[in-house]
């Protein structure tokens, strides 16, 4: 029997308390044995283990950039105990066999629960539905062609109709391919014009969201907007929620903190899809996360090998790291600004993402009988981010050199220590 007693941690609500973990679950602290391992958590905050609705682990196919093992080690470093792994790997996760393969690799190597996201269409081609039902039998509840938009309206309608039978969710990468085509790599505006970069207009996102929420209303299905980046999309989502449409949304840490001005030096580290937006959009995203219009934070952790990023801005791969710094960014942009308290952080980064993804053993309160998924947070410690220190295999870290909180001191996944720095 293994036991760990955490004493003096500040719990949600503000009171200090003890937590006893035995065989992967929380039990009554009064039952601790005399030889129990103890951790003094005075001054630290206990939160449920974080859940990421959106990351890229690159395995299978691009193990030079990331593996399930390295990606989930980075996740644990960031306080995550569960991640949803997007389908755009090679081969694409568009069959039940591909789902089972990813789960088998994760069972051997992962430091967090890995839940595969199934593709909406075969090969992410946007034409023919993938094996949605068979993947659902394998445990998939979230489906996305992320990296590409399901742009065909009829295909989107059929996908929404199909997943309703098993309470599945279609998660959309909202990007009209005509308005923001292959050359679009920077928010369309003064900066993109001055730098000569292909413009990605805000409306290319919101027109897809507007179409999709109407399809979700017609079908009565669940619809989730990946990495919302514009004020216009938020307006559409608020309108849809007011009508009772079953829509949820996520925002990335980089869209909460960084703006279009980051691309001024043509540094391809800051090339991401959707692109970084101007201040007014960043402010709208923070407001929407605070008031619950956007339910959760999804990292869109997108590791890339150096040879995929070391190009001219317009030719480099899209994406940036996110798992290790996500909580730090939320602390600086939301907690420090008084927009969220710690209960709000738990809701946006653990409870809500678990509900959206249909996870029953994650995003749970720190109570007796619940799975021991936990992160201990230091609200005061800070660091200068060093991309060389990342646990990811890749180094496309947009926060390199920036002063940020360094909050995670301990992560427990089902009672197992997956990260410890105390």
mmCIF file of C-alpha atoms in Angstrom:
data_model
loop_
_atom_site.group_PDB
_atom_site.id
_atom_site.type_symbol
_atom_site.label_atom_id
_atom_site.label_comp_id
_atom_site.label_asym_id
_atom_site.label_seq_id
_atom_site.Cartn_x
_atom_site.Cartn_y
_atom_site.Cartn_z
ATOM 1 C CA UNK A 1 0.000 0.000 0.000
ATOM 2 C CA UNK A 2 1.426 3.400 -1.026
ATOM 3 C CA UNK A 3 0.524 6.562 0.861
ATOM 4 C CA UNK A 4 1.371 10.243 0.410
ATOM 5 C CA UNK A 5 0.237 12.915 2.880
ATOM 6 C CA UNK A 6 0.244 16.531 1.667
ATOM 7 C CA UNK A 7 -0.094 18.920 4.579
ATOM 8 C CA UNK A 8 -1.096 22.565 4.764
ATOM 9 C CA UNK A 9 -2.029 23.120 1.108
ATOM 10 C CA UNK A 10 -4.441 25.949 0.405
ATOM 11 C CA UNK A 11 -7.593 24.446 -1.072
ATOM 12 C CA UNK A 12 -10.113 26.081 -3.392
ATOM 13 C CA UNK A 13 -12.126 28.346 -1.155
ATOM 14 C CA UNK A 14 -9.078 29.545 0.723
ATOM 15 C CA UNK A 15 -8.768 27.192 3.683
ATOM 16 C CA UNK A 16 -5.629 25.139 4.332
ATOM 17 C CA UNK A 17 -6.039 21.395 4.595
ATOM 18 C CA UNK A 18 -4.386 18.011 4.320
ATOM 19 C CA UNK A 19 -4.711 15.541 1.475
ATOM 20 C CA UNK A 20 -3.964 11.825 1.809
ATOM 21 C CA UNK A 21 -3.445 9.753 -1.311
ATOM 22 C CA UNK A 22 -3.608 5.992 -1.082
ATOM 23 C CA UNK A 23 -3.467 3.675 -4.090
ATOM 24 C CA UNK A 24 -4.379 6.424 -6.525
ATOM 25 C CA UNK A 25 -7.354 7.993 -4.757
ATOM 26 C CA UNK A 26 -7.952 10.582 -2.038
ATOM 27 C CA UNK A 27 -8.796 9.053 1.336
ATOM 28 C CA UNK A 28 -9.477 10.426 4.813
ATOM 29 C CA UNK A 29 -6.301 12.188 6.061
ATOM 30 C CA UNK A 30 -7.078 10.976 9.577
ATOM 31 C CA UNK A 31 -6.351 7.423 8.441
ATOM 32 C CA UNK A 32 -2.697 8.130 7.544
ATOM 33 C CA UNK A 33 -0.252 5.488 8.744
ATOM 34 C CA UNK A 34 2.801 6.305 10.842
ATOM 35 C CA UNK A 35 5.233 5.639 7.991
ATOM 36 C CA UNK A 36 3.418 7.702 5.367
ATOM 37 C CA UNK A 37 5.505 9.901 3.040
ATOM 38 C CA UNK A 38 4.832 13.560 3.845
ATOM 39 C CA UNK A 39 5.019 16.746 1.767
ATOM 40 C CA UNK A 40 4.822 20.132 3.466
ATOM 41 C CA UNK A 41 2.714 22.283 1.117
ATOM 42 C CA UNK A 42 2.519 25.396 3.261
ATOM 43 C CA UNK A 43 2.072 28.390 0.939
ATOM 44 C CA UNK A 44 1.096 26.230 -2.045
ATOM 45 C CA UNK A 45 -2.305 25.946 -3.702
ATOM 46 C CA UNK A 46 -3.859 22.557 -4.498
ATOM 47 C CA UNK A 47 -5.759 22.382 -7.778
ATOM 48 C CA UNK A 48 -7.242 19.447 -9.656
ATOM 49 C CA UNK A 49 -4.901 18.134 -12.344
ATOM 50 C CA UNK A 50 -5.216 20.251 -15.472
ATOM 51 C CA UNK A 51 -6.881 18.920 -18.624
ATOM 52 C CA UNK A 52 -5.880 20.077 -22.117
ATOM 53 C CA UNK A 53 -8.521 19.862 -24.833
ATOM 54 C CA UNK A 54 -6.028 20.444 -27.609
ATOM 55 C CA UNK A 55 -2.430 19.360 -28.109
ATOM 56 C CA UNK A 56 -0.245 17.769 -30.767
ATOM 57 C CA UNK A 57 1.991 14.886 -29.671
ATOM 58 C CA UNK A 58 3.312 14.125 -33.215
ATOM 59 C CA UNK A 59 3.472 10.358 -32.620
ATOM 60 C CA UNK A 60 3.110 8.427 -34.833
ATOM 61 C CA UNK A 61 4.958 9.939 -37.766
ATOM 62 C CA UNK A 62 7.009 12.873 -36.483
ATOM 63 C CA UNK A 63 8.843 11.492 -33.488
ATOM 64 C CA UNK A 64 11.735 13.829 -34.292
ATOM 65 C CA UNK A 65 9.538 16.724 -33.082
ATOM 66 C CA UNK A 66 7.699 15.062 -30.186
ATOM 67 C CA UNK A 67 6.646 11.689 -28.836
ATOM 68 C CA UNK A 68 3.845 10.699 -26.518
ATOM 69 C CA UNK A 69 6.502 10.195 -23.860
ATOM 70 C CA UNK A 70 8.162 13.615 -24.247
ATOM 71 C CA UNK A 71 4.925 15.504 -24.830
ATOM 72 C CA UNK A 72 3.263 14.130 -21.719
ATOM 73 C CA UNK A 73 6.401 14.819 -19.647
ATOM 74 C CA UNK A 74 6.045 18.434 -20.745
ATOM 75 C CA UNK A 75 2.349 18.224 -19.873
ATOM 76 C CA UNK A 76 3.141 17.017 -16.359
ATOM 77 C CA UNK A 77 5.682 19.843 -16.026
ATOM 78 C CA UNK A 78 2.816 22.200 -16.800
ATOM 79 C CA UNK A 79 0.449 20.624 -14.253
ATOM 80 C CA UNK A 80 -1.592 18.549 -16.715
ATOM 81 C CA UNK A 81 -2.878 15.077 -15.891
ATOM 82 C CA UNK A 82 -4.839 14.535 -19.113
ATOM 83 C CA UNK A 83 -4.441 15.686 -22.706
ATOM 84 C CA UNK A 84 -6.504 15.345 -25.858
ATOM 85 C CA UNK A 85 -4.151 14.476 -28.733
ATOM 86 C CA UNK A 86 -5.158 15.823 -32.127
ATOM 87 C CA UNK A 87 -5.600 13.538 -35.100
ATOM 88 C CA UNK A 88 -3.182 15.136 -37.576
ATOM 89 C CA UNK A 89 -0.414 12.575 -37.124
ATOM 90 C CA UNK A 90 0.888 10.121 -39.720
ATOM 91 C CA UNK A 91 -1.079 7.965 -40.269
ATOM 92 C CA UNK A 92 -4.033 10.157 -39.376
ATOM 93 C CA UNK A 93 -6.129 9.032 -36.418
ATOM 94 C CA UNK A 94 -9.183 8.274 -38.538
ATOM 95 C CA UNK A 95 -9.777 4.612 -37.644
ATOM 96 C CA UNK A 96 -10.402 2.630 -34.483
ATOM 97 C CA UNK A 97 -7.103 0.817 -35.068
ATOM 98 C CA UNK A 98 -5.207 4.106 -35.048
ATOM 99 C CA UNK A 99 -6.947 5.077 -31.819
ATOM 100 C CA UNK A 100 -6.018 1.783 -30.195
ATOM 101 C CA UNK A 101 -2.401 2.122 -31.338
ATOM 102 C CA UNK A 102 -2.066 5.554 -29.748
ATOM 103 C CA UNK A 103 -3.642 4.320 -26.537
ATOM 104 C CA UNK A 104 -1.290 1.320 -26.442
ATOM 105 C CA UNK A 105 1.797 3.524 -26.841
ATOM 106 C CA UNK A 106 0.478 5.870 -24.170
ATOM 107 C CA UNK A 107 -0.096 2.998 -21.776
ATOM 108 C CA UNK A 108 3.625 2.194 -21.976
ATOM 109 C CA UNK A 109 5.193 5.641 -22.050
ATOM 110 C CA UNK A 110 2.875 8.488 -20.984
ATOM 111 C CA UNK A 111 3.086 10.727 -17.923
ATOM 112 C CA UNK A 112 -0.546 11.832 -18.311
ATOM 113 C CA UNK A 113 -3.754 10.311 -19.565
ATOM 114 C CA UNK A 114 -3.800 10.504 -23.373
ATOM 115 C CA UNK A 115 -7.180 10.632 -25.085
ATOM 116 C CA UNK A 116 -6.957 10.453 -28.877
ATOM 117 C CA UNK A 117 -9.053 12.897 -30.878
ATOM 118 C CA UNK A 118 -10.557 11.230 -33.938
ATOM 119 C CA UNK A 119 -10.490 12.839 -37.365
ATOM 120 C CA UNK A 120 -13.822 14.049 -38.732
ATOM 121 C CA UNK A 121 -12.945 13.080 -42.305
ATOM 122 C CA UNK A 122 -10.741 10.388 -43.797
ATOM 123 C CA UNK A 123 -7.182 11.593 -44.105
ATOM 124 C CA UNK A 124 -8.323 15.074 -42.998
ATOM 125 C CA UNK A 125 -9.307 15.540 -46.646
ATOM 126 C CA UNK A 126 -12.657 17.143 -45.805
ATOM 127 C CA UNK A 127 -14.618 14.938 -48.178
ATOM 128 C CA UNK A 128 -15.719 11.624 -46.636
ATOM 129 C CA UNK A 129 -16.550 11.012 -42.987
ATOM 130 C CA UNK A 130 -14.024 8.957 -41.039
ATOM 131 C CA UNK A 131 -15.002 5.922 -38.934
ATOM 132 C CA UNK A 132 -16.755 8.063 -36.337
ATOM 133 C CA UNK A 133 -18.873 5.259 -34.890
ATOM 134 C CA UNK A 134 -16.039 2.736 -34.635
ATOM 135 C CA UNK A 135 -13.763 5.320 -33.045
ATOM 136 C CA UNK A 136 -16.545 6.152 -30.589
ATOM 137 C CA UNK A 137 -16.656 2.476 -29.591
ATOM 138 C CA UNK A 138 -12.936 2.779 -28.912
ATOM 139 C CA UNK A 139 -13.671 5.592 -26.473
ATOM 140 C CA UNK A 140 -13.334 8.715 -28.633
ATOM 141 C CA UNK A 141 -15.767 11.536 -27.909
ATOM 142 C CA UNK A 142 -14.020 14.503 -29.527
ATOM 143 C CA UNK A 143 -13.530 14.648 -33.299
ATOM 144 C CA UNK A 144 -11.560 17.256 -35.217
ATOM 145 C CA UNK A 145 -9.685 17.812 -38.476
ATOM 146 C CA UNK A 146 -7.609 20.383 -36.574
ATOM 147 C CA UNK A 147 -4.993 21.993 -38.759
ATOM 148 C CA UNK A 148 -7.650 22.013 -41.444
ATOM 149 C CA UNK A 149 -11.189 23.337 -41.471
ATOM 150 C CA UNK A 150 -14.174 21.130 -42.260
ATOM 151 C CA UNK A 151 -15.190 23.671 -44.874
ATOM 152 C CA UNK A 152 -17.848 21.721 -46.770
ATOM 153 C CA UNK A 153 -21.187 22.608 -45.201
ATOM 154 C CA UNK A 154 -22.841 19.290 -46.027
ATOM 155 C CA UNK A 155 -19.937 17.265 -44.635
ATOM 156 C CA UNK A 156 -20.129 19.340 -41.460
ATOM 157 C CA UNK A 157 -23.860 18.762 -41.192
ATOM 158 C CA UNK A 158 -23.451 14.998 -41.618
ATOM 159 C CA UNK A 159 -20.674 14.889 -39.015
ATOM 160 C CA UNK A 160 -22.796 16.759 -36.474
ATOM 161 C CA UNK A 161 -25.752 14.456 -37.161
ATOM 162 C CA UNK A 162 -23.596 11.336 -36.802
ATOM 163 C CA UNK A 163 -21.971 12.132 -33.454
ATOM 164 C CA UNK A 164 -25.234 13.088 -31.803
ATOM 165 C CA UNK A 165 -26.089 9.392 -31.355
ATOM 166 C CA UNK A 166 -23.242 8.923 -28.863
ATOM 167 C CA UNK A 167 -23.010 12.469 -27.461
ATOM 168 C CA UNK A 168 -19.868 13.191 -29.441
ATOM 169 C CA UNK A 169 -18.431 16.626 -30.108
ATOM 170 C CA UNK A 170 -17.215 18.119 -33.390
ATOM 171 C CA UNK A 171 -14.284 20.459 -32.683
ATOM 172 C CA UNK A 172 -13.696 22.853 -35.543
ATOM 173 C CA UNK A 173 -10.547 24.581 -36.779
ATOM 174 C CA UNK A 174 -12.475 27.582 -38.065
ATOM 175 C CA UNK A 175 -10.705 28.935 -41.134
ATOM 176 C CA UNK A 176 -12.467 29.687 -44.381
ATOM 177 C CA UNK A 177 -9.963 28.352 -46.945
ATOM 178 C CA UNK A 178 -10.920 30.941 -49.527
ATOM 179 C CA UNK A 179 -10.619 33.967 -47.259
ATOM 180 C CA UNK A 180 -7.484 32.654 -45.523
ATOM 181 C CA UNK A 181 -5.772 30.365 -48.011
ATOM 182 C CA UNK A 182 -2.401 28.699 -48.237
ATOM 183 C CA UNK A 183 -0.373 31.920 -48.108
ATOM 184 C CA UNK A 184 -2.186 33.422 -45.095
ATOM 185 C CA UNK A 185 0.236 33.564 -42.184
ATOM 186 C CA UNK A 186 -0.315 36.873 -40.335
ATOM 187 C CA UNK A 187 -3.369 38.752 -39.071
ATOM 188 C CA UNK A 188 -4.588 40.864 -41.989
ATOM 189 C CA UNK A 189 -3.947 44.493 -41.109
ATOM 190 C CA UNK A 190 -1.352 47.226 -41.050
ATOM 191 C CA UNK A 191 1.477 44.939 -39.895
ATOM 192 C CA UNK A 192 0.864 42.226 -42.497
ATOM 193 C CA UNK A 193 0.755 44.877 -45.223
ATOM 194 C CA UNK A 194 3.939 46.588 -44.077
ATOM 195 C CA UNK A 195 5.826 43.292 -43.701
ATOM 196 C CA UNK A 196 4.533 41.846 -46.956
ATOM 197 C CA UNK A 197 3.050 38.775 -45.265
ATOM 198 C CA UNK A 198 -0.088 36.995 -46.440
ATOM 199 C CA UNK A 199 -3.129 38.298 -44.560
ATOM 200 C CA UNK A 200 -5.405 36.014 -42.461
ATOM 201 C CA UNK A 201 -8.514 38.184 -41.870
ATOM 202 C CA UNK A 202 -10.527 37.882 -38.673
ATOM 203 C CA UNK A 203 -13.687 37.284 -40.672
ATOM 204 C CA UNK A 204 -12.247 34.031 -42.078
ATOM 205 C CA UNK A 205 -12.730 32.558 -38.612
ATOM 206 C CA UNK A 206 -16.057 34.076 -37.625
ATOM 207 C CA UNK A 207 -17.902 33.190 -40.860
ATOM 208 C CA UNK A 208 -17.158 29.499 -40.258
ATOM 209 C CA UNK A 209 -18.214 29.732 -36.604
ATOM 210 C CA UNK A 210 -21.443 31.477 -37.663
ATOM 211 C CA UNK A 211 -22.237 28.742 -40.187
ATOM 212 C CA UNK A 212 -21.393 25.948 -37.790
ATOM 213 C CA UNK A 213 -23.445 27.146 -34.846
ATOM 214 C CA UNK A 214 -26.494 27.276 -37.127
ATOM 215 C CA UNK A 215 -25.778 23.707 -38.216
ATOM 216 C CA UNK A 216 -25.374 22.712 -34.574
ATOM 217 C CA UNK A 217 -28.747 24.291 -33.817
ATOM 218 C CA UNK A 218 -30.397 22.461 -36.712
ATOM 219 C CA UNK A 219 -28.926 19.092 -35.749
ATOM 220 C CA UNK A 220 -29.105 19.536 -31.970
ATOM 221 C CA UNK A 221 -25.491 18.419 -31.710
ATOM 222 C CA UNK A 222 -22.499 19.501 -29.651
ATOM 223 C CA UNK A 223 -20.024 21.853 -31.330
ATOM 224 C CA UNK A 224 -16.699 23.111 -29.997
ATOM 225 C CA UNK A 225 -14.620 25.961 -31.425
ATOM 226 C CA UNK A 226 -10.879 25.319 -31.297
ATOM 227 C CA UNK A 227 -8.451 28.156 -30.493
ATOM 228 C CA UNK A 228 -10.837 31.116 -30.790
ATOM 229 C CA UNK A 229 -8.796 34.161 -31.765
ATOM 230 C CA UNK A 230 -11.125 37.004 -32.750
ATOM 231 C CA UNK A 231 -13.632 39.335 -31.130
ATOM 232 C CA UNK A 232 -16.063 38.649 -33.974
ATOM 233 C CA UNK A 233 -16.079 34.916 -33.226
ATOM 234 C CA UNK A 234 -16.822 35.677 -29.583
ATOM 235 C CA UNK A 235 -19.807 37.776 -30.664
ATOM 236 C CA UNK A 236 -21.129 34.819 -32.660
ATOM 237 C CA UNK A 237 -20.591 32.403 -29.774
ATOM 238 C CA UNK A 238 -22.438 34.709 -27.367
ATOM 239 C CA UNK A 239 -25.321 34.925 -29.850
ATOM 240 C CA UNK A 240 -25.401 31.143 -30.166
ATOM 241 C CA UNK A 241 -25.364 30.570 -26.419
ATOM 242 C CA UNK A 242 -28.203 33.058 -26.000
ATOM 243 C CA UNK A 243 -30.233 30.924 -28.415
ATOM 244 C CA UNK A 244 -29.494 27.782 -26.428
ATOM 245 C CA UNK A 245 -27.191 26.241 -29.034
ATOM 246 C CA UNK A 246 -24.839 23.636 -27.583
ATOM 247 C CA UNK A 247 -21.551 25.382 -28.353
ATOM 248 C CA UNK A 248 -18.338 25.507 -26.326
ATOM 249 C CA UNK A 249 -15.008 27.168 -27.032
ATOM 250 C CA UNK A 250 -11.362 27.254 -26.011
ATOM 251 C CA UNK A 251 -8.627 29.897 -26.116
ATOM 252 C CA UNK A 252 -4.886 29.265 -26.258
ATOM 253 C CA UNK A 253 -2.392 30.769 -23.806
ATOM 254 C CA UNK A 254 -0.525 32.479 -26.642
ATOM 255 C CA UNK A 255 -3.667 34.243 -27.863
ATOM 256 C CA UNK A 256 -4.205 35.506 -24.305
ATOM 257 C CA UNK A 257 -0.742 37.049 -24.062
ATOM 258 C CA UNK A 258 0.926 37.702 -27.417
ATOM 259 C CA UNK A 259 -0.137 40.118 -30.144
ATOM 260 C CA UNK A 260 0.531 40.635 -33.842
ATOM 261 C CA UNK A 261 3.455 42.896 -32.963
ATOM 262 C CA UNK A 262 5.455 39.753 -32.074
ATOM 263 C CA UNK A 263 5.893 38.998 -35.777
ATOM 264 C CA UNK A 264 7.618 42.340 -36.486
ATOM 265 C CA UNK A 265 11.035 40.666 -36.514
ATOM 266 C CA UNK A 266 9.907 37.881 -38.867
ATOM 267 C CA UNK A 267 10.754 35.324 -36.146
ATOM 268 C CA UNK A 268 9.029 32.099 -37.316
ATOM 269 C CA UNK A 269 8.603 31.042 -33.686
ATOM 270 C CA UNK A 270 5.600 33.378 -33.684
ATOM 271 C CA UNK A 271 3.971 31.890 -36.775
ATOM 272 C CA UNK A 272 0.845 30.137 -35.565
ATOM 273 C CA UNK A 273 -2.553 29.202 -36.959
ATOM 274 C CA UNK A 274 -4.802 31.083 -36.286
ATOM 275 C CA UNK A 275 -2.364 33.988 -36.199
ATOM 276 C CA UNK A 276 -1.619 36.258 -33.266
ATOM 277 C CA UNK A 277 -4.129 39.103 -33.216
ATOM 278 C CA UNK A 278 -4.039 42.831 -32.275
ATOM 279 C CA UNK A 279 -4.674 44.153 -28.748
ATOM 280 C CA UNK A 280 -8.455 44.579 -29.113
ATOM 281 C CA UNK A 281 -8.895 40.895 -29.903
ATOM 282 C CA UNK A 282 -6.645 39.847 -27.009
ATOM 283 C CA UNK A 283 -8.729 41.970 -24.647
ATOM 284 C CA UNK A 284 -11.941 40.415 -25.997
ATOM 285 C CA UNK A 285 -10.522 36.920 -25.449
ATOM 286 C CA UNK A 286 -9.596 37.687 -21.848
ATOM 287 C CA UNK A 287 -13.066 39.089 -21.183
ATOM 288 C CA UNK A 288 -14.726 36.052 -22.753
ATOM 289 C CA UNK A 289 -12.640 33.610 -20.724
ATOM 290 C CA UNK A 290 -13.460 35.541 -17.555
ATOM 291 C CA UNK A 291 -17.215 35.629 -18.138
ATOM 292 C CA UNK A 292 -17.418 32.008 -19.320
ATOM 293 C CA UNK A 293 -18.295 32.665 -22.957
ATOM 294 C CA UNK A 294 -15.069 30.752 -23.598
ATOM 295 C CA UNK A 295 -15.190 27.768 -21.252
ATOM 296 C CA UNK A 296 -11.614 26.583 -21.225
ATOM 297 C CA UNK A 297 -7.953 26.961 -22.133
ATOM 298 C CA UNK A 298 -6.584 24.622 -24.807
ATOM 299 C CA UNK A 299 -2.854 24.833 -25.336
ATOM 300 C CA UNK A 300 -2.608 23.967 -29.063
ATOM 301 C CA UNK A 301 0.863 22.716 -28.069
ATOM 302 C CA UNK A 302 2.493 22.297 -31.492
ATOM 303 C CA UNK A 303 6.126 21.151 -31.347
ATOM 304 C CA UNK A 304 8.252 21.386 -34.479
ATOM 305 C CA UNK A 305 11.746 20.202 -35.283
ATOM 306 C CA UNK A 306 14.229 22.994 -36.024
ATOM 307 C CA UNK A 307 14.366 22.148 -39.725
ATOM 308 C CA UNK A 308 10.616 22.820 -39.997
ATOM 309 C CA UNK A 309 10.829 26.213 -38.298
ATOM 310 C CA UNK A 310 14.171 27.564 -39.536
ATOM 311 C CA UNK A 311 12.804 29.157 -42.692
ATOM 312 C CA UNK A 312 11.565 32.520 -43.853
ATOM 313 C CA UNK A 313 8.405 33.424 -41.921
ATOM 314 C CA UNK A 314 6.065 32.689 -44.821
ATOM 315 C CA UNK A 315 7.604 29.249 -45.408
ATOM 316 C CA UNK A 316 8.001 28.029 -41.803
ATOM 317 C CA UNK A 317 5.633 25.565 -40.145
ATOM 318 C CA UNK A 318 2.718 26.876 -38.077
ATOM 319 C CA UNK A 319 2.690 26.347 -34.325
ATOM 320 C CA UNK A 320 4.370 26.914 -30.965
ATOM 321 C CA UNK A 321 4.860 25.087 -27.655
ATOM 322 C CA UNK A 322 2.255 25.564 -24.942
ATOM 323 C CA UNK A 323 1.935 22.811 -22.367
ATOM 324 C CA UNK A 324 4.619 23.913 -19.907
ATOM 325 C CA UNK A 325 3.719 27.625 -19.780
ATOM 326 C CA UNK A 326 -0.068 27.539 -20.062
ATOM 327 C CA UNK A 327 -0.835 27.938 -16.356
ATOM 328 C CA UNK A 328 1.859 30.602 -16.031
ATOM 329 C CA UNK A 329 0.271 32.654 -18.809
ATOM 330 C CA UNK A 330 -3.196 32.301 -17.296
ATOM 331 C CA UNK A 331 -1.801 33.478 -13.964
ATOM 332 C CA UNK A 332 -0.265 36.615 -15.479
ATOM 333 C CA UNK A 333 -3.120 37.503 -17.834
ATOM 334 C CA UNK A 334 -6.134 36.446 -15.754
ATOM 335 C CA UNK A 335 -5.330 35.902 -12.052
ATOM 336 C CA UNK A 336 -2.934 38.825 -11.624
ATOM 337 C CA UNK A 337 -5.405 41.051 -13.478
ATOM 338 C CA UNK A 338 -8.227 40.057 -11.121
ATOM 339 C CA UNK A 339 -10.234 38.427 -13.923
ATOM 340 C CA UNK A 340 -10.151 34.898 -12.432
ATOM 341 C CA UNK A 341 -9.643 33.577 -8.920
ATOM 342 C CA UNK A 342 -8.225 30.114 -8.247
ATOM 343 C CA UNK A 343 -11.666 28.527 -8.404
ATOM 344 C CA UNK A 344 -11.986 30.100 -11.824
ATOM 345 C CA UNK A 345 -8.661 28.654 -12.885
ATOM 346 C CA UNK A 346 -9.787 25.184 -11.781
ATOM 347 C CA UNK A 347 -13.013 25.619 -13.745
ATOM 348 C CA UNK A 348 -11.346 26.829 -16.966
ATOM 349 C CA UNK A 349 -8.349 24.478 -16.903
ATOM 350 C CA UNK A 350 -9.692 21.268 -15.287
ATOM 351 C CA UNK A 351 -13.443 20.972 -14.733
ATOM 352 C CA UNK A 352 -14.732 22.477 -17.983
ATOM 353 C CA UNK A 353 -12.283 20.784 -20.372
ATOM 354 C CA UNK A 354 -13.013 17.413 -18.746
ATOM 355 C CA UNK A 355 -16.773 17.970 -19.183
ATOM 356 C CA UNK A 356 -16.354 19.007 -22.817
ATOM 357 C CA UNK A 357 -14.250 15.927 -23.583
ATOM 358 C CA UNK A 358 -16.541 13.587 -21.645
ATOM 359 C CA UNK A 359 -13.836 12.489 -19.205
ATOM 360 C CA UNK A 360 -15.274 11.043 -16.013
ATOM 361 C CA UNK A 361 -12.066 10.525 -14.030
ATOM 362 C CA UNK A 362 -10.512 13.958 -14.654
ATOM 363 C CA UNK A 363 -11.565 17.454 -13.655
ATOM 364 C CA UNK A 364 -12.859 16.134 -10.351
ATOM 365 C CA UNK A 365 -12.828 17.840 -6.922
ATOM 366 C CA UNK A 366 -10.062 17.045 -4.441
ATOM 367 C CA UNK A 367 -12.343 14.971 -2.222
ATOM 368 C CA UNK A 368 -12.279 11.602 -0.526
ATOM 369 C CA UNK A 369 -13.017 8.846 -3.008
ATOM 370 C CA UNK A 370 -11.981 10.845 -6.087
ATOM 371 C CA UNK A 371 -9.019 9.966 -8.346
ATOM 372 C CA UNK A 372 -5.857 11.643 -7.065
ATOM 373 C CA UNK A 373 -5.200 13.989 -9.997
ATOM 374 C CA UNK A 374 -3.542 17.022 -8.467
ATOM 375 C CA UNK A 375 -1.208 19.925 -9.121
ATOM 376 C CA UNK A 376 0.466 21.923 -6.341
ATOM 377 C CA UNK A 377 0.922 25.540 -7.387
ATOM 378 C CA UNK A 378 3.367 28.107 -6.053
ATOM 379 C CA UNK A 379 1.639 31.464 -6.613
ATOM 380 C CA UNK A 380 4.807 33.512 -6.056
ATOM 381 C CA UNK A 381 7.736 31.819 -7.829
ATOM 382 C CA UNK A 382 8.811 33.219 -11.212
ATOM 383 C CA UNK A 383 11.513 32.437 -13.768
ATOM 384 C CA UNK A 384 13.009 33.628 -16.999
ATOM 385 C CA UNK A 385 11.874 31.083 -19.553
ATOM 386 C CA UNK A 386 14.710 29.163 -21.193
ATOM 387 C CA UNK A 387 13.699 27.156 -24.228
ATOM 388 C CA UNK A 388 16.662 24.834 -23.706
ATOM 389 C CA UNK A 389 15.141 23.698 -20.408
ATOM 390 C CA UNK A 390 11.919 22.422 -21.987
ATOM 391 C CA UNK A 391 10.915 18.787 -21.520
ATOM 392 C CA UNK A 392 9.488 18.825 -25.031
ATOM 393 C CA UNK A 393 11.732 17.528 -27.811
ATOM 394 C CA UNK A 394 11.226 20.793 -29.696
ATOM 395 C CA UNK A 395 12.345 24.346 -28.982
ATOM 396 C CA UNK A 396 9.772 26.565 -30.713
ATOM 397 C CA UNK A 397 8.943 28.260 -27.419
ATOM 398 C CA UNK A 398 7.377 31.726 -27.872
ATOM 399 C CA UNK A 399 8.085 32.661 -24.233
ATOM 400 C CA UNK A 400 11.880 32.228 -24.380
ATOM 401 C CA UNK A 401 13.541 35.041 -22.409
ATOM 402 C CA UNK A 402 10.265 36.268 -20.901
ATOM 403 C CA UNK A 403 9.718 36.604 -17.155
ATOM 404 C CA UNK A 404 6.747 34.375 -16.223
ATOM 405 C CA UNK A 405 5.402 32.582 -13.147
ATOM 406 C CA UNK A 406 6.974 29.182 -12.472
ATOM 407 C CA UNK A 407 4.070 27.698 -10.541
ATOM 408 C CA UNK A 408 4.112 23.897 -10.775
ATOM 409 C CA UNK A 409 5.802 22.174 -7.824
ATOM 410 C CA UNK A 410 4.131 18.753 -7.942
ATOM 411 C CA UNK A 411 1.873 16.909 -10.366
ATOM 412 C CA UNK A 412 0.114 13.676 -9.436
ATOM 413 C CA UNK A 413 -1.697 11.575 -12.017
ATOM 414 C CA UNK A 414 -3.901 8.941 -10.374
ATOM 415 C CA UNK A 415 -1.636 9.194 -7.351
ATOM 416 C CA UNK A 416 1.545 8.729 -9.376
ATOM 417 C CA UNK A 417 4.141 11.501 -9.195
ATOM 418 C CA UNK A 418 4.732 12.682 -12.756
ATOM 419 C CA UNK A 419 6.533 15.942 -11.923
ATOM 420 C CA UNK A 420 8.146 17.118 -8.706
ATOM 421 C CA UNK A 421 10.131 20.245 -7.889
ATOM 422 C CA UNK A 422 10.033 20.525 -4.102
#
